[in-house]
CSV table of C-alpha atoms in Angstrom, one decimal:
chain,number,residue,atom,x,y,z
A,1,MET,CA,-10.9,56.7,187.0
A,2,TYR,CA,-14.5,57.9,186.9
A,3,ARG,CA,-13.9,60.9,184.6
A,4,THR,CA,-11.3,62.6,182.6
A,5,HIS,CA,-13.2,66.0,182.5
A,6,ASP,CA,-15.9,67.8,184.4
A,7,CYS,CA,-19.2,68.7,182.8
A,8,ASN,CA,-18.1,72.3,182.2
A,9,GLN,CA,-14.7,71.6,180.7
A,10,LEU,CA,-15.1,70.4,177.1
A,11,ARG,CA,-14.9,72.9,174.3
A,12,ALA,CA,-14.8,73.1,170.5
A,13,SER,CA,-11.0,72.6,170.8
A,14,ASP,CA,-11.7,69.1,172.2
A,15,ILE,CA,-13.6,67.9,169.1
A,16,GLY,CA,-12.4,64.5,168.1
A,17,ALA,CA,-10.9,63.6,171.5
A,18,ARG,CA,-12.2,60.9,173.8
A,19,ALA,CA,-13.6,61.9,177.2
A,20,LYS,CA,-15.2,60.2,180.2
A,21,LEU,CA,-17.7,62.1,182.3
A,22,ALA,CA,-19.6,61.3,185.5
A,23,GLY,CA,-22.6,63.0,187.1
A,24,TRP,CA,-26.3,63.2,187.5
A,25,VAL,CA,-28.9,63.0,184.6
A,26,ARG,CA,-30.5,66.4,184.6
A,27,MET,CA,-32.8,65.9,181.6
A,28,HIS,CA,-33.5,62.8,179.4
A,29,ARG,CA,-35.0,63.0,175.8
A,30,ASN,CA,-35.7,60.3,173.3
A,31,LEU,CA,-36.0,61.8,169.8
A,32,GLY,CA,-36.5,59.5,166.8
A,33,GLY,CA,-34.4,56.7,168.3
A,34,VAL,CA,-31.6,59.0,169.3
A,35,VAL,CA,-31.3,59.5,173.1
A,36,PHE,CA,-30.2,62.9,174.4
A,37,LEU,CA,-29.4,63.7,178.0
A,38,ASP,CA,-27.9,66.6,179.9
A,39,LEU,CA,-25.3,65.4,182.3
A,40,ARG,CA,-24.7,67.6,185.4
A,41,ASP,CA,-22.0,67.8,188.0
A,42,ARG,CA,-21.1,70.7,190.3
A,43,GLU,CA,-19.2,72.5,187.5
A,44,GLY,CA,-21.9,72.6,184.8
A,45,LEU,CA,-23.7,70.7,182.0
A,46,THR,CA,-22.7,68.7,179.0
A,47,GLN,CA,-25.0,67.2,176.4
A,48,VAL,CA,-24.5,63.5,175.8
A,49,VAL,CA,-25.9,61.7,172.7
A,50,PHE,CA,-26.5,58.0,172.2
A,51,ARG,CA,-26.9,57.0,168.6
A,52,PRO,CA,-28.4,53.5,167.8
A,53,GLU,CA,-26.5,53.2,164.5
A,54,GLN,CA,-23.2,53.6,166.4
A,55,ASN,CA,-23.9,51.4,169.4
A,56,LEU,CA,-27.4,49.9,169.6
A,57,ALA,CA,-26.9,48.1,173.0
A,58,VAL,CA,-25.6,51.2,174.8
A,59,THR,CA,-28.5,53.3,173.3
A,60,GLU,CA,-31.1,50.8,174.5
A,61,PHE,CA,-29.5,50.8,177.9
A,62,ALA,CA,-29.6,54.7,177.9
A,63,ARG,CA,-33.4,54.6,177.3
A,64,THR,CA,-33.8,53.1,180.8
A,65,LEU,CA,-32.2,56.2,182.5
A,66,GLY,CA,-34.3,58.5,184.7
A,67,GLN,CA,-33.8,62.0,186.0
A,68,GLU,CA,-31.1,62.2,188.7
A,69,ASP,CA,-29.6,58.7,188.0
A,70,VAL,CA,-25.9,58.8,188.6
A,71,ILE,CA,-23.9,57.6,185.6
A,72,GLU,CA,-20.4,57.3,184.1
A,73,VAL,CA,-20.3,57.8,180.3
A,74,SER,CA,-17.5,57.6,177.8
A,75,GLY,CA,-17.3,58.6,174.2
A,76,ARG,CA,-15.9,61.0,171.6
A,77,VAL,CA,-16.4,64.8,171.6
A,78,ALA,CA,-18.2,66.0,168.5
A,79,ALA,CA,-19.6,69.3,167.2
A,80,ARG,CA,-23.3,69.9,167.6
A,81,ILE,CA,-25.4,69.8,164.5
A,82,THR,CA,-25.5,73.1,162.6
A,83,GLY,CA,-28.0,75.5,164.2
A,84,MET,CA,-28.3,73.4,167.4
A,85,ALA,CA,-25.5,75.1,169.4
A,86,ASN,CA,-26.5,76.7,172.7
A,87,PRO,CA,-24.8,80.1,173.2
A,88,ASN,CA,-26.0,80.2,176.8
A,89,LEU,CA,-24.0,77.2,177.8
A,90,PRO,CA,-20.2,77.1,178.0
A,91,THR,CA,-20.2,73.6,176.5
A,92,GLY,CA,-22.9,74.6,174.0
A,93,GLU,CA,-20.8,74.0,170.9
A,94,ILE,CA,-20.1,70.4,171.5
A,95,GLU,CA,-21.7,67.1,172.6
A,96,LEU,CA,-20.3,63.8,173.8
A,97,VAL,CA,-21.3,60.9,171.5
A,98,ALA,CA,-21.3,58.0,173.9
A,99,ASP,CA,-20.2,54.5,173.3
A,100,ASP,CA,-20.1,53.2,176.8
A,101,LEU,CA,-22.4,53.7,179.8
A,102,ARG,CA,-22.3,52.6,183.4
A,103,ILE,CA,-25.0,53.3,186.0
A,104,LEU,CA,-23.4,54.2,189.3
A,105,ASN,CA,-26.7,54.6,191.2
A,106,ARG,CA,-30.4,54.6,190.3
A,107,ALA,CA,-32.6,57.4,191.6
A,108,ASP,CA,-35.8,56.8,193.4
A,109,VAL,CA,-39.0,58.8,192.6
A,110,LEU,CA,-38.0,62.4,193.1
A,111,PRO,CA,-39.6,64.2,196.2
A,112,PHE,CA,-39.8,67.5,194.2
A,113,PRO,CA,-38.6,69.0,190.9
A,114,ILE,CA,-34.9,69.9,191.2
A,115,GLU,CA,-35.3,72.8,188.8
A,116,GLY,CA,-38.2,74.4,190.7
A,117,ASP,CA,-38.4,76.3,193.9
A,118,PRO,CA,-40.5,74.1,196.3
A,119,ALA,CA,-42.6,76.0,198.8
A,120,ASN,CA,-42.8,73.2,201.3
A,121,GLU,CA,-39.7,73.8,203.5
A,122,ASP,CA,-40.3,70.8,205.7
A,123,LEU,CA,-40.1,68.6,202.5
A,124,ARG,CA,-36.9,70.3,201.5
A,125,LEU,CA,-35.3,69.7,204.9
A,126,SER,CA,-36.5,66.0,204.9
A,127,TYR,CA,-34.6,65.6,201.6
A,128,ARG,CA,-31.8,68.0,202.3
A,129,TYR,CA,-29.2,66.1,200.3
A,130,PHE,CA,-31.5,66.4,197.2
A,131,ASP,CA,-32.2,70.0,197.9
A,132,LEU,CA,-28.5,70.8,197.9
A,133,ARG,CA,-28.3,69.7,194.3
A,134,ARG,CA,-30.4,72.7,193.3
A,135,PRO,CA,-28.2,75.3,191.4
A,136,GLN,CA,-29.1,78.1,193.8
A,137,LEU,CA,-28.0,76.3,196.9
A,138,SER,CA,-24.9,74.9,195.3
A,139,ARG,CA,-23.9,78.5,194.2
A,140,ASN,CA,-24.5,79.7,197.7
A,141,LEU,CA,-22.2,77.1,199.3
A,142,ARG,CA,-19.5,77.9,196.8
A,143,MET,CA,-19.9,81.6,197.2
A,144,ARG,CA,-19.5,81.1,201.0
A,145,HIS,CA,-16.3,79.2,200.3
A,146,ARG,CA,-14.9,82.0,198.1
A,147,ILE,CA,-15.8,84.6,200.7
A,148,THR,CA,-14.1,82.7,203.5
A,149,LYS,CA,-11.0,82.1,201.4
A,150,VAL,CA,-10.7,85.8,200.4
A,151,THR,CA,-11.2,86.9,204.0
A,152,ARG,CA,-8.4,84.6,205.2
A,153,ASP,CA,-6.0,85.7,202.4
A,154,TYR,CA,-6.8,89.4,203.0
A,155,LEU,CA,-6.4,89.4,206.8
A,156,ASP,CA,-3.2,87.3,206.4
A,157,SER,CA,-1.8,89.9,204.1
A,158,GLN,CA,-2.5,92.5,206.8
A,159,GLY,CA,-0.5,90.6,209.4
A,160,PHE,CA,-3.4,88.9,211.2
A,161,VAL,CA,-3.1,85.5,212.7
A,162,GLU,CA,-6.0,83.0,212.6
A,163,ILE,CA,-6.4,81.3,215.9
A,164,GLU,CA,-9.2,78.9,216.9
A,165,THR,CA,-10.6,79.5,220.4
A,166,PRO,CA,-12.4,76.9,222.5
A,167,ILE,CA,-16.0,75.9,221.9
A,168,LEU,CA,-16.7,74.4,225.3
A,169,SER,CA,-16.1,77.1,228.0
A,170,LYS,CA,-17.3,78.7,231.1
A,171,SER,CA,-20.6,80.7,231.0
A,172,THR,CA,-19.9,84.4,231.0
A,173,PRO,CA,-22.3,87.4,230.9
A,174,GLU,CA,-23.3,88.2,227.3
A,175,GLY,CA,-26.2,89.7,225.4
A,176,ALA,CA,-28.3,86.5,225.1
A,177,ARG,CA,-28.8,83.2,226.9
A,178,ASP,CA,-26.1,80.5,226.6
A,179,PHE,CA,-26.5,77.1,225.2
A,180,LEU,CA,-25.4,74.7,228.0
A,181,VAL,CA,-23.7,71.3,227.6
A,182,PRO,CA,-23.7,69.0,230.7
A,183,SER,CA,-20.4,67.7,231.9
A,184,ARG,CA,-20.1,63.9,232.2
A,185,ILE,CA,-17.0,64.1,234.5
A,186,THR,CA,-18.5,66.6,236.9
A,187,PRO,CA,-22.3,65.9,237.2
A,188,GLY,CA,-24.4,69.0,237.8
A,189,ARG,CA,-21.9,71.3,236.1
A,190,PHE,CA,-22.2,72.7,232.6
A,191,TYR,CA,-20.1,74.0,229.8
A,192,ALA,CA,-21.4,77.0,227.7
A,193,LEU,CA,-21.2,77.3,223.9
A,194,PRO,CA,-19.6,80.7,223.1
A,195,GLN,CA,-21.9,83.6,222.1
A,196,ALA,CA,-18.7,85.2,220.8
A,197,PRO,CA,-14.9,84.6,221.4
A,198,GLN,CA,-14.8,87.8,223.5
A,199,GLN,CA,-12.8,86.7,226.5
A,200,TYR,CA,-10.4,84.6,224.5
A,201,LYS,CA,-9.4,87.3,222.0
A,202,GLN,CA,-8.9,89.7,224.8
A,203,LEU,CA,-6.5,87.2,226.4
A,204,LEU,CA,-4.7,86.9,223.1
A,205,MET,CA,-4.2,90.7,223.0
A,206,VAL,CA,-2.8,90.7,226.6
A,207,GLY,CA,-0.7,87.8,225.5
A,208,GLY,CA,1.0,89.9,222.8
A,209,ILE,CA,-0.5,88.3,219.7
A,210,GLU,CA,-1.5,91.9,218.6
A,211,LYS,CA,-3.5,90.9,215.5
A,212,TYR,CA,-6.0,88.0,215.7
A,213,PHE,CA,-8.9,86.8,213.5
A,214,GLN,CA,-11.2,83.8,213.3
A,215,ILE,CA,-14.1,82.6,211.2
A,216,ALA,CA,-15.9,81.9,214.4
A,217,LYS,CA,-18.9,79.8,215.2
A,218,CYS,CA,-21.2,81.4,217.7
A,219,PHE,CA,-24.3,80.1,219.6
A,220,ARG,CA,-27.1,82.1,221.2
A,221,ASP,CA,-30.2,80.5,222.8
A,222,GLU,CA,-32.7,83.0,221.6
A,223,ASP,CA,-35.9,83.1,219.6
A,224,LEU,CA,-35.7,83.1,215.8
A,225,ARG,CA,-36.1,86.4,214.0
A,226,ALA,CA,-35.3,87.6,210.5
A,227,ASP,CA,-31.8,88.6,211.5
A,228,ARG,CA,-31.3,86.1,214.4
A,229,GLN,CA,-30.7,82.4,214.6
A,230,PRO,CA,-29.3,80.1,217.3
A,231,GLU,CA,-26.1,79.2,215.4
A,232,PHE,CA,-24.2,81.6,213.1
A,233,THR,CA,-20.7,82.4,211.8
A,234,GLN,CA,-19.0,85.7,212.1
A,235,ILE,CA,-15.7,87.2,211.0
A,236,ASP,CA,-14.1,88.0,214.4
A,237,ILE,CA,-11.2,90.5,214.5
A,238,GLU,CA,-9.2,91.9,217.4
A,239,ALA,CA,-6.1,94.1,217.2
A,240,SER,CA,-3.8,96.0,219.6
A,241,PHE,CA,-2.3,99.5,219.2
A,242,VAL,CA,-4.9,100.7,216.8
A,243,VAL,CA,-7.2,103.7,216.5
A,244,PRO,CA,-10.7,103.8,215.0
A,245,GLU,CA,-9.4,104.9,211.6
A,246,ASP,CA,-7.2,101.8,211.4
A,247,ILE,CA,-10.3,99.6,211.8
A,248,PHE,CA,-12.3,101.6,209.3
A,249,ALA,CA,-9.6,101.1,206.7
A,250,LEU,CA,-9.1,97.4,207.5
A,251,VAL,CA,-12.7,96.5,207.2
A,252,GLU,CA,-13.3,98.6,204.1
A,253,GLY,CA,-10.3,96.9,202.4
A,254,MET,CA,-11.6,93.5,203.5
A,255,LEU,CA,-15.1,94.0,202.1
A,256,ALA,CA,-13.6,95.4,198.9
A,257,ALA,CA,-11.5,92.3,198.6
A,258,ILE,CA,-14.5,90.0,199.4
A,259,PHE,CA,-16.8,91.6,196.7
A,260,ARG,CA,-14.0,91.6,194.2
A,261,GLY,CA,-13.0,88.0,194.8
A,262,SER,CA,-16.5,86.5,195.2
A,263,ARG,CA,-18.6,88.6,192.8
A,264,GLY,CA,-16.1,90.4,190.5
A,265,VAL,CA,-17.6,93.7,191.8
A,266,GLU,CA,-15.5,96.8,192.7
A,267,ILE,CA,-16.9,98.8,195.6
A,268,ALA,CA,-16.0,102.4,196.3
A,269,THR,CA,-14.0,103.2,199.5
A,270,PRO,CA,-13.8,104.9,201.9
A,271,PHE,CA,-17.4,104.3,202.9
A,272,PRO,CA,-19.6,107.3,203.9
A,273,ARG,CA,-20.3,107.8,207.6
A,274,LEU,CA,-23.3,108.9,209.6
A,275,THR,CA,-23.5,109.3,213.4
A,276,TYR,CA,-26.2,107.3,215.2
A,277,ARG,CA,-28.1,110.5,215.8
A,278,GLU,CA,-28.0,111.5,212.1
A,279,ALA,CA,-29.1,108.0,211.0
A,280,MET,CA,-32.1,108.0,213.3
A,281,GLU,CA,-33.0,111.6,212.4
A,282,GLN,CA,-32.9,110.9,208.7
A,283,PHE,CA,-34.0,107.3,208.4
A,284,GLY,CA,-35.4,106.2,211.7
A,285,SER,CA,-32.9,103.3,211.8
A,286,ASP,CA,-29.4,102.6,213.0
A,287,LYS,CA,-28.9,100.4,209.9
A,288,PRO,CA,-30.6,102.5,207.3
A,289,ASP,CA,-31.5,101.4,203.8
A,290,ARG,CA,-30.6,104.4,201.7
A,291,ARG,CA,-31.5,102.9,198.3
A,292,PHE,CA,-34.8,104.9,198.2
A,293,ALA,CA,-35.4,108.6,198.8
A,294,ILE,CA,-37.8,108.6,201.7
A,295,HIS,CA,-36.5,110.7,204.6
A,296,LEU,CA,-37.8,111.7,208.0
A,297,VAL,CA,-38.5,115.4,208.1
A,298,ASP,CA,-38.5,117.3,211.4
A,299,LEU,CA,-41.6,119.6,211.7
A,300,ALA,CA,-40.9,121.1,215.1
A,301,ASP,CA,-40.5,124.6,213.7
A,302,VAL,CA,-43.7,124.2,211.6
A,303,PHE,CA,-46.0,123.2,214.6
A,304,ALA,CA,-44.3,125.1,217.5
A,305,THR,CA,-47.4,127.2,218.0
A,306,SER,CA,-50.0,124.8,216.5
A,307,ILE,CA,-53.5,124.5,217.8
A,308,PHE,CA,-53.5,120.7,217.0
A,309,LYS,CA,-53.1,119.2,220.5
A,310,MET,CA,-51.4,116.0,219.4
A,311,PHE,CA,-48.5,117.9,217.7
A,312,ARG,CA,-48.3,120.8,220.2
A,313,GLY,CA,-48.5,118.5,223.2
A,314,ALA,CA,-45.6,116.3,222.0
A,315,LEU,CA,-43.4,119.4,221.4
A,316,ASP,CA,-44.3,121.1,224.7
A,317,SER,CA,-43.3,117.9,226.6
A,318,GLY,CA,-39.8,117.8,224.9
A,319,GLY,CA,-40.8,115.3,222.2
A,320,SER,CA,-40.7,115.4,218.4
A,321,VAL,CA,-43.0,115.8,215.4
A,322,LYS,CA,-41.8,114.3,212.1
A,323,ALA,CA,-43.3,113.0,208.9
A,324,ILE,CA,-42.4,111.1,205.8
A,325,ASN,CA,-43.7,111.6,202.2
A,326,ALA,CA,-44.6,108.4,200.4
A,327,LYS,CA,-44.5,109.8,196.9
A,328,GLN,CA,-47.5,108.8,194.7
A,329,PHE,CA,-48.9,106.5,197.3
A,330,ALA,CA,-52.2,108.4,198.0
A,331,GLY,CA,-54.0,105.4,196.3
A,332,ILE,CA,-53.0,103.2,199.2
A,333,THR,CA,-55.7,100.6,199.9
A,334,THR,CA,-57.7,100.4,203.2
A,335,GLY,CA,-56.0,97.1,204.0
A,336,GLN,CA,-52.6,98.6,203.5
A,337,LEU,CA,-53.4,101.6,205.6
A,338,GLU,CA,-54.6,99.3,208.4
A,339,ASP,CA,-51.4,97.4,208.1
A,340,LEU,CA,-49.4,100.6,208.6
A,341,THR,CA,-51.5,101.7,211.5
A,342,THR,CA,-51.0,98.3,213.3
A,343,MET,CA,-47.3,98.6,212.7
A,344,ALA,CA,-47.2,102.1,214.1
A,345,LYS,CA,-49.0,101.0,217.3
A,346,LEU,CA,-46.8,98.0,217.7
A,347,HIS,CA,-43.8,100.2,217.9
A,348,GLY,CA,-45.1,102.7,220.4
A,349,ALA,CA,-47.4,105.1,218.5
A,350,LYS,CA,-51.0,105.8,219.8
A,351,GLY,CA,-52.3,105.8,216.2
A,352,LEU,CA,-51.4,106.9,212.7
A,353,VAL,CA,-52.0,110.4,211.4
A,354,PHE,CA,-51.9,110.8,207.6
A,355,ILE,CA,-52.8,113.1,204.7
A,356,LYS,CA,-53.7,112.0,201.2
A,357,VAL,CA,-53.2,114.5,198.5
A,358,GLU,CA,-55.9,113.7,195.8
A,359,ASN,CA,-57.5,115.9,193.2
A,360,GLY,CA,-55.8,119.0,194.6
A,361,GLU,CA,-57.3,118.3,198.1
A,362,TRP,CA,-55.6,117.4,201.3
A,363,LYS,CA,-57.7,114.6,202.7
A,364,SER,CA,-57.4,114.2,206.4
A,365,PRO,CA,-59.4,115.3,209.5
A,366,ILE,CA,-56.4,117.0,210.9
A,367,VAL,CA,-56.1,119.5,208.1
A,368,LYS,CA,-58.8,121.8,209.6
A,369,PHE,CA,-56.4,122.5,212.5
A,370,PHE,CA,-53.6,123.8,210.2
A,371,THR,CA,-53.1,127.4,209.4
A,372,ALA,CA,-52.3,128.6,205.9
A,373,GLU,CA,-48.8,129.2,206.9
A,374,GLU,CA,-48.4,125.7,208.4
A,375,LYS,CA,-49.8,124.2,205.2
A,376,ALA,CA,-47.3,126.2,203.1
A,377,ALA,CA,-44.4,125.2,205.3
A,378,LEU,CA,-45.4,121.5,205.2
A,379,MET,CA,-45.7,121.7,201.4
A,380,ALA,CA,-42.2,123.2,201.1
A,381,LYS,CA,-40.4,121.0,203.7
A,382,LEU,CA,-42.0,117.7,202.5
A,383,GLU,CA,-42.1,118.7,198.8
A,384,ILE,CA,-45.7,117.6,198.6
A,385,ASP,CA,-47.2,116.9,195.2
A,386,GLU,CA,-50.5,115.6,193.8
A,387,GLY,CA,-50.8,111.9,194.7
A,388,ASP,CA,-48.6,111.9,197.7
A,389,LEU,CA,-49.3,110.2,201.1
A,390,ILE,CA,-47.9,112.0,204.2
A,391,LEU,CA,-47.4,109.9,207.4
A,392,PHE,CA,-46.9,111.7,210.7
A,393,ALA,CA,-45.6,110.7,214.2
A,394,ALA,CA,-45.7,112.8,217.3
A,395,ASP,CA,-44.2,111.5,220.6
A,396,LYS,CA,-40.9,111.1,222.3
A,397,TRP,CA,-38.0,111.4,219.9
A,398,GLU,CA,-37.1,107.7,220.1
A,399,VAL,CA,-40.7,106.6,219.5
A,400,VAL,CA,-41.1,108.9,216.5
A,401,CYS,CA,-37.9,107.8,214.9
A,402,GLU,CA,-38.7,104.1,215.5
A,403,VAL,CA,-42.2,104.3,214.2
A,404,LEU,CA,-41.4,106.3,211.0
A,405,GLY,CA,-38.3,104.2,210.4
A,406,ARG,CA,-40.5,101.1,210.3
A,407,LEU,CA,-43.2,102.7,208.2
A,408,ARG,CA,-40.6,104.0,205.8
A,409,LEU,CA,-39.4,100.4,205.2
A,410,ARG,CA,-42.9,99.0,204.9
A,411,VAL,CA,-43.9,101.7,202.4
A,412,ALA,CA,-40.9,100.9,200.3
A,413,GLU,CA,-41.9,97.3,200.4
A,414,LEU,CA,-45.5,98.0,199.4
A,415,GLN,CA,-44.3,100.3,196.6
A,416,LYS,CA,-41.6,97.8,195.5
A,417,LEU,CA,-39.0,100.6,195.6
A,418,THR,CA,-36.1,98.2,195.9
A,419,GLU,CA,-37.5,95.2,194.1
A,420,ASN,CA,-34.8,93.5,192.0
A,421,SER,CA,-32.3,96.1,193.2
A,422,ASP,CA,-28.7,95.1,193.1
A,423,ALA,CA,-27.4,98.4,194.4
A,424,LEU,CA,-24.6,98.2,197.0
A,425,ASP,CA,-24.7,101.1,199.5
A,426,PHE,CA,-22.1,100.7,202.2
A,427,LEU,CA,-22.3,103.0,205.3
A,428,TRP,CA,-20.6,103.3,208.7
A,429,VAL,CA,-22.9,104.3,211.5
A,430,THR,CA,-20.8,105.7,214.4
A,431,GLU,CA,-21.1,107.2,217.9
A,432,PHE,CA,-23.7,104.7,219.1
A,433,PRO,CA,-25.1,105.6,222.6
A,434,LEU,CA,-23.5,103.5,225.4
A,435,MET,CA,-26.7,103.4,227.3
A,436,ALA,CA,-30.4,104.2,226.8
A,437,PHE,CA,-32.7,105.8,229.4
A,438,ASP,CA,-35.1,103.4,231.0
A,439,PRO,CA,-37.7,105.2,233.1
C-alpha cells in the first residue's frame, strides 16, 4: 500500500494517528536542521516534517530531496506549533512527523516553475505531462469531468439514452471540410471523421429511440480561430415529438444542473430571449455580451433630412445609420483610434466617423454639417456627456451592425469593462435567418 490517506484528508481529529502519504515534493525547506516539505497529490497538500532528534538517518535522507521528486512517507500526525497553523489550507492545523521515507522517482531539472504561468507554449507542450501538474490545468480537467457527469445524470433523469455513433463514416455535406482517413481494404477510398453525428441521430429518431444524447467528438478540417479548433467535444441532443418550448426548458434545466454541480452556483431560469433581429439591432452580434451597457442606437430619424452626404446617402439607399456611445472614452489614444479604424474597415466600413466630447466641445469635422436640432436629438438619444466618444457607422444594415458590434467589444476590452467579471448572463437568441442575401 502506497498510502493510507490523500494529501487533503488529514485533520486535527487525526492527531496521534499513523499515516502514510505519497505524492510529489512541492516545496523543500531546511530550517535549523529540521526539514520541512509540502507534499502534493491531486487532492491537495500536507506539510511533512523530518526531525533529526527523532530519526537522524531519515532526516539526512530527506535533505537530498528536490522539487517534484515522487516519494512515499510514513509517520505520526501531530499538531502544528502554536502560531504556525495555516488557515488557508484544509490540512493547515496538522503536519506529518515522518519516521520513514522512500523515494519512488527522482525528478530531473525542471523545464519551468510549476507554480508559475510559463509564456512559452511550445515548451509547455513539449513537457505536457509536467504542465498537467499545474493546479490550474488539474482543476480544469476535474471540472470537465464533473460537467460531463452532471450532464449524463441530468439527461438520464429526463429519459434520454446515451448512444455512441460511429467515428469512421461516409463523407456527407456539412459546414466545413472533412478530415479523411484512407481505407486499407479498399485503396483509393476514404472514411470521413464526423463533423457532427447528424445523420446517425436522425436515424435513431426514425428508429423510435425518441430521446438520444451523446458527449460527441467532432472533427472539422478548418483554420484555427478563437472559437474554432479541428477537434472538439459537444453535448449532442436529439428528441422526437417535441416543440421548441420543450427544448428551451430541457437545456435551461441542464445548464442549471451543470453550474450547480460543477461550481455550486445557482442560475436563474427561464433565460431571457431576443430575436436575431433584436440582438443585431441592440448589440451588433448574434451572441451578444450584455455585461456592459453600450448599445447600438438607430439614428435614421435624426438624419433623415441631413445635409451630411455619408449619412443621408446611406439612408436614401435603404441602409442604416447607427452609433454607440463609449462613455468617458474621449481620451482615447491615437494608436487606439487607429486600431478601431482598422477594425471598422476590416468588417466592411469605408472609414470610422467619430465625435469626441471634450471641454464642452464636440470635436469632429462632421459636426459642421449638423443642425442644432440634429445635435440636440443626438445628445438625447445617445445620452451624451462630457468625456464621451461617439462612434458612427453608415452603410447597409448588415454592415453597420457588424462594424459597430465589433467596435463595441473592442471598446469594452480597451476600457476593461468586463475585466475580472464573473457575471453569468444567459440568453436565448431566436429566429435566426435561414438564408442571407448574396448579391
